[in-house]
PDB file of C-alpha atoms in Angstrom:
ATOM      1  CA  UNK A 927       0.000   0.000   0.000  1.00 62.00           C
ATOM      2  CA  UNK A 928       1.372   3.411  -0.926  1.00 74.00           C
ATOM      3  CA  UNK A 929       1.960   5.639   2.074  1.00 83.00           C
ATOM      4  CA  UNK A 930      -0.403   8.646   2.032  1.00 87.00           C
ATOM      5  CA  UNK A 931       1.238  12.070   2.199  1.00 90.00           C
ATOM      6  CA  UNK A 932      -0.384  12.919   5.547  1.00 91.00           C
ATOM      7  CA  UNK A 933       1.233   9.799   7.075  1.00 90.00           C
ATOM      8  CA  UNK A 934       4.632  10.859   5.702  1.00 90.00           C
ATOM      9  CA  UNK A 935       4.116  14.265   7.337  1.00 91.00           C
ATOM     10  CA  UNK A 936       3.188  12.633  10.672  1.00 90.00           C
ATOM     11  CA  UNK A 937       6.207  10.332  10.475  1.00 92.00           C
ATOM     12  CA  UNK A 938       8.510  13.329   9.995  1.00 91.00           C
ATOM     13  CA  UNK A 939       7.758  14.402  13.567  1.00 91.00           C
ATOM     14  CA  UNK A 940       6.592  11.141  15.185  1.00 91.00           C
ATOM     15  CA  UNK A 941       9.421   8.947  13.981  1.00 92.00           C
ATOM     16  CA  UNK A 942       8.680   5.213  14.102  1.00 92.00           C
ATOM     17  CA  UNK A 943       6.402   5.321  17.157  1.00 95.00           C
ATOM     18  CA  UNK A 944       2.966   3.721  17.036  1.00 95.00           C
ATOM     19  CA  UNK A 945       0.366   5.554  14.963  1.00 95.00           C
ATOM     20  CA  UNK A 946      -3.310   4.694  15.635  1.00 96.00           C
ATOM     21  CA  UNK A 947      -5.060   4.957  12.255  1.00 96.00           C
ATOM     22  CA  UNK A 948      -8.469   4.317  10.733  1.00 97.00           C
ATOM     23  CA  UNK A 949      -8.580   1.790   7.936  1.00 97.00           C
ATOM     24  CA  UNK A 950     -11.274   0.390   5.682  1.00 98.00           C
ATOM     25  CA  UNK A 951     -11.661  -3.042   4.167  1.00 98.00           C
ATOM     26  CA  UNK A 952     -14.052  -3.452   1.263  1.00 98.00           C
ATOM     27  CA  UNK A 953     -15.875  -6.605   0.205  1.00 98.00           C
ATOM     28  CA  UNK A 954     -17.384  -5.940  -3.218  1.00 98.00           C
ATOM     29  CA  UNK A 955     -19.954  -8.260  -4.792  1.00 98.00           C
ATOM     30  CA  UNK A 956     -21.249  -8.178  -8.357  1.00 98.00           C
ATOM     31  CA  UNK A 957     -24.718  -9.165  -9.594  1.00 97.00           C
ATOM     32  CA  UNK A 958     -23.545 -12.780  -9.928  1.00 97.00           C
ATOM     33  CA  UNK A 959     -22.502 -12.928  -6.259  1.00 97.00           C
ATOM     34  CA  UNK A 960     -18.784 -12.989  -7.053  1.00 98.00           C
ATOM     35  CA  UNK A 961     -16.297 -11.113  -4.877  1.00 98.00           C
ATOM     36  CA  UNK A 962     -13.672  -8.676  -6.180  1.00 98.00           C
ATOM     37  CA  UNK A 963     -10.069  -9.304  -5.087  1.00 98.00           C
ATOM     38  CA  UNK A 964      -6.641  -7.972  -5.946  1.00 97.00           C
ATOM     39  CA  UNK A 965      -3.254  -9.650  -5.984  1.00 97.00           C
ATOM     40  CA  UNK A 966      -1.086  -7.226  -4.029  1.00 95.00           C
ATOM     41  CA  UNK A 967       2.222  -5.866  -5.293  1.00 93.00           C
ATOM     42  CA  UNK A 968       3.796  -5.917  -1.809  1.00 90.00           C
ATOM     43  CA  UNK A 969       3.014  -9.568  -0.984  1.00 92.00           C
ATOM     44  CA  UNK A 970       2.138 -11.163  -4.334  1.00 96.00           C
ATOM     45  CA  UNK A 971      -0.940 -12.680  -2.655  1.00 97.00           C
ATOM     46  CA  UNK A 972      -4.649 -12.344  -3.346  1.00 98.00           C
ATOM     47  CA  UNK A 973      -6.449 -10.137  -0.822  1.00 98.00           C
ATOM     48  CA  UNK A 974      -9.574  -8.158  -0.102  1.00 98.00           C
ATOM     49  CA  UNK A 975      -9.447  -4.462  -0.959  1.00 98.00           C
ATOM     50  CA  UNK A 976      -8.823  -1.618   1.449  1.00 96.00           C
ATOM     51  CA  UNK A 977      -6.976   1.497   2.440  1.00 96.00           C
ATOM     52  CA  UNK A 978      -6.678   4.478   4.762  1.00 96.00           C
ATOM     53  CA  UNK A 979      -9.099   7.416   4.731  1.00 97.00           C
ATOM     54  CA  UNK A 980      -7.595  10.811   3.988  1.00 95.00           C
ATOM     55  CA  UNK A 981      -8.032  13.368   6.790  1.00 95.00           C
ATOM     56  CA  UNK A 982     -11.706  14.372   6.906  1.00 96.00           C
ATOM     57  CA  UNK A 983     -12.782  11.669   4.440  1.00 97.00           C
ATOM     58  CA  UNK A 984     -15.772   9.596   5.504  1.00 98.00           C
ATOM     59  CA  UNK A 985     -15.012   5.843   5.758  1.00 98.00           C
ATOM     60  CA  UNK A 986     -17.712   4.869   3.216  1.00 98.00           C
ATOM     61  CA  UNK A 987     -16.365   7.407   0.715  1.00 98.00           C
ATOM     62  CA  UNK A 988     -12.874   5.993   1.285  1.00 98.00           C
ATOM     63  CA  UNK A 989     -14.174   2.487   0.540  1.00 98.00           C
ATOM     64  CA  UNK A 990     -15.631   3.589  -2.800  1.00 98.00           C
ATOM     65  CA  UNK A 991     -12.481   5.566  -3.692  1.00 97.00           C
ATOM     66  CA  UNK A 992     -10.088   2.729  -2.815  1.00 97.00           C
ATOM     67  CA  UNK A 993     -12.031   0.191  -4.879  1.00 98.00           C
ATOM     68  CA  UNK A 994     -11.946   2.442  -7.929  1.00 97.00           C
ATOM     69  CA  UNK A 995      -8.274   3.380  -7.471  1.00 95.00           C
ATOM     70  CA  UNK A 996      -7.204  -0.257  -7.171  1.00 95.00           C
ATOM     71  CA  UNK A 997      -9.571  -1.974  -9.626  1.00 97.00           C
ATOM     72  CA  UNK A 998     -11.394   0.596 -11.871  1.00 97.00           C
ATOM     73  CA  UNK A 999     -14.699  -0.780 -10.533  1.00 98.00           C
ATOM     74  CA  UNK A1000     -17.392   1.651  -9.388  1.00 98.00           C
ATOM     75  CA  UNK A1001     -19.322   0.537  -6.313  1.00 98.00           C
ATOM     76  CA  UNK A1002     -21.789   1.720  -3.705  1.00 98.00           C
ATOM     77  CA  UNK A1003     -21.643   0.896  -0.016  1.00 98.00           C
ATOM     78  CA  UNK A1004     -24.464  -1.237   1.372  1.00 97.00           C
ATOM     79  CA  UNK A1005     -23.584  -1.684   5.023  1.00 97.00           C
ATOM     80  CA  UNK A1006     -20.894  -1.918   7.681  1.00 97.00           C
ATOM     81  CA  UNK A1007     -19.886  -5.556   8.131  1.00 96.00           C
ATOM     82  CA  UNK A1008     -17.564  -5.285  11.117  1.00 96.00           C
ATOM     83  CA  UNK A1009     -15.490  -2.958  13.242  1.00 96.00           C
ATOM     84  CA  UNK A1010     -12.301  -4.263  14.822  1.00 96.00           C
ATOM     85  CA  UNK A1011      -9.105  -2.914  16.355  1.00 95.00           C
ATOM     86  CA  UNK A1012      -6.287  -4.879  14.738  1.00 96.00           C
ATOM     87  CA  UNK A1013      -2.979  -5.877  16.267  1.00 96.00           C
ATOM     88  CA  UNK A1014      -0.079  -3.438  15.749  1.00 97.00           C
ATOM     89  CA  UNK A1015       1.970  -3.920  12.569  1.00 95.00           C
ATOM     90  CA  UNK A1016       5.691  -3.185  12.346  1.00 96.00           C
ATOM     91  CA  UNK A1017       6.801  -2.406   8.804  1.00 91.00           C
ATOM     92  CA  UNK A1018      10.240  -3.144   7.353  1.00 91.00           C
ATOM     93  CA  UNK A1019      11.407   0.431   7.918  1.00 93.00           C
ATOM     94  CA  UNK A1020      10.532   0.244  11.645  1.00 95.00           C
ATOM     95  CA  UNK A1021       7.280   2.219  11.454  1.00 95.00           C
ATOM     96  CA  UNK A1022       4.564   0.866  13.768  1.00 96.00           C
ATOM     97  CA  UNK A1023       0.845   1.296  13.024  1.00 96.00           C
ATOM     98  CA  UNK A1024      -2.316  -0.036  14.565  1.00 97.00           C
ATOM     99  CA  UNK A1025      -5.541   0.145  12.575  1.00 97.00           C
ATOM    100  CA  UNK A1026      -9.190   0.446  13.531  1.00 97.00           C
ATOM    101  CA  UNK A1027     -10.667  -1.531  10.646  1.00 97.00           C
ATOM    102  CA  UNK A1028     -14.154  -0.742   9.374  1.00 98.00           C
ATOM    103  CA  UNK A1029     -15.219  -3.351   6.833  1.00 98.00           C
ATOM    104  CA  UNK A1030     -17.912  -2.474   4.297  1.00 98.00           C
ATOM    105  CA  UNK A1031     -20.034  -4.648   2.043  1.00 98.00           C
ATOM    106  CA  UNK A1032     -20.347  -2.972  -1.346  1.00 98.00           C
ATOM    107  CA  UNK A1033     -22.113  -3.663  -4.631  1.00 98.00           C
ATOM    108  CA  UNK A1034     -20.458  -3.101  -8.000  1.00 98.00           C
ATOM    109  CA  UNK A1035     -22.363  -0.692 -10.229  1.00 98.00           C
ATOM    110  CA  UNK A1036     -19.985  -0.192 -13.164  1.00 97.00           C
ATOM    111  CA  UNK A1037     -16.493  -0.296 -14.552  1.00 97.00           C
ATOM    112  CA  UNK A1038     -14.458  -3.271 -15.661  1.00 96.00           C
ATOM    113  CA  UNK A1039     -12.117  -4.968 -13.209  1.00 97.00           C
ATOM    114  CA  UNK A1040      -8.507  -4.241 -14.156  1.00 97.00           C
ATOM    115  CA  UNK A1041      -5.264  -3.196 -12.542  1.00 96.00           C
ATOM    116  CA  UNK A1042      -5.700   0.544 -12.033  1.00 93.00           C
ATOM    117  CA  UNK A1043      -2.680   1.476  -9.859  1.00 92.00           C
ATOM    118  CA  UNK A1044       0.730   0.253  -8.747  1.00 92.00           C
ATOM    119  CA  UNK A1045      -0.646  -1.518  -5.646  1.00 90.00           C
ATOM    120  CA  UNK A1046      -2.061  -4.462  -7.623  1.00 93.00           C
ATOM    121  CA  UNK A1047      -0.476  -7.103  -9.822  1.00 96.00           C
ATOM    122  CA  UNK A1048      -3.865  -8.470 -10.858  1.00 97.00           C
ATOM    123  CA  UNK A1049      -7.559  -8.027 -10.046  1.00 98.00           C
ATOM    124  CA  UNK A1050     -10.471 -10.331 -10.616  1.00 97.00           C
ATOM    125  CA  UNK A1051     -13.943 -11.561  -9.722  1.00 98.00           C
ATOM    126  CA  UNK A1052     -14.194 -14.879  -7.905  1.00 98.00           C
ATOM    127  CA  UNK A1053     -17.162 -17.085  -6.989  1.00 98.00           C
ATOM    128  CA  UNK A1054     -17.258 -17.360  -3.195  1.00 97.00           C
ATOM    129  CA  UNK A1055     -16.980 -21.152  -3.464  1.00 96.00           C
ATOM    130  CA  UNK A1056     -13.824 -20.891  -5.623  1.00 97.00           C
ATOM    131  CA  UNK A1057     -11.711 -18.206  -3.957  1.00 97.00           C
ATOM    132  CA  UNK A1058      -7.935 -18.174  -4.373  1.00 97.00           C
ATOM    133  CA  UNK A1059      -5.816 -18.800  -1.282  1.00 96.00           C
ATOM    134  CA  UNK A1060      -6.668 -15.978   1.137  1.00 97.00           C
ATOM    135  CA  UNK A1061      -5.549 -15.270   4.688  1.00 96.00           C
ATOM    136  CA  UNK A1062      -7.923 -15.508   7.669  1.00 96.00           C
ATOM    137  CA  UNK A1063      -8.402 -11.732   7.626  1.00 97.00           C
ATOM    138  CA  UNK A1064      -9.936 -11.831   4.149  1.00 98.00           C
ATOM    139  CA  UNK A1065     -11.923 -15.044   4.476  1.00 97.00           C
ATOM    140  CA  UNK A1066     -13.514 -13.931   7.761  1.00 97.00           C
ATOM    141  CA  UNK A1067     -14.567 -10.599   6.270  1.00 97.00           C
ATOM    142  CA  UNK A1068     -16.034 -12.221   3.166  1.00 98.00           C
ATOM    143  CA  UNK A1069     -17.972 -14.645   5.373  1.00 97.00           C
ATOM    144  CA  UNK A1070     -19.311 -11.777   7.485  1.00 96.00           C
ATOM    145  CA  UNK A1071     -20.229  -9.760   4.370  1.00 97.00           C
ATOM    146  CA  UNK A1072     -22.268 -12.695   3.063  1.00 97.00           C
ATOM    147  CA  UNK A1073     -24.087 -13.024   6.385  1.00 95.00           C
ATOM    148  CA  UNK A1074     -27.250 -11.120   7.167  1.00 89.00           C
ATOM    149  CA  UNK A1075     -26.245 -10.867  10.829  1.00 86.00           C
ATOM    150  CA  UNK A1076     -25.743  -7.445  12.450  1.00 83.00           C
ATOM    151  CA  UNK A1077     -22.392  -5.695  12.404  1.00 86.00           C
ATOM    152  CA  UNK A1078     -19.718  -7.894  14.008  1.00 84.00           C
ATOM    153  CA  UNK A1079     -17.477  -6.530  16.724  1.00 81.00           C
ATOM    154  CA  UNK A1080     -15.023  -8.013  19.190  1.00 78.00           C
ATOM    155  CA  UNK A1081     -16.966  -8.958  22.327  1.00 79.00           C
ATOM    156  CA  UNK A1082     -16.224  -6.907  25.442  1.00 72.00           C
ATOM    157  CA  UNK A1083     -14.274  -8.805  28.072  1.00 72.00           C
ATOM    158  CA  UNK A1084     -15.452  -8.363  31.647  1.00 71.00           C
ATOM    159  CA  UNK A1085     -13.185  -8.522  34.628  1.00 68.00           C
TER     160      UNK A1085
END
């Protein structure tokens, strides 16, 4: 994922210390019930789509923007699927970030899936019963997006 300019500005004064950031994950379905995925440049693996909102950008608007930037597909948000604080990530340069992930279910409304930026090696539509090898992060979010259950969140621990 390309580092947004506002993060570069923060890093100039914050150094490598932990940054707490919003993030969005986007599960996009087409009219055939297939899910849109990209094969990431940084890992070479298939993944669900996502990114970081710009300052002041609403999470749902970020979801729509990220999908178009990465895949050339236009979509509309349908609902929030889950909200979850993720574990901190330490990047190769020593930067540490922790994300509050908001996952959206979206519906494709136009465009043709293709590589549209330098973050993707490939993009494609996949039937949910024939997904490429995905990590637990992606498979859990796809499962939740297919469910009609209310928004998922990490249960509160008492005690």
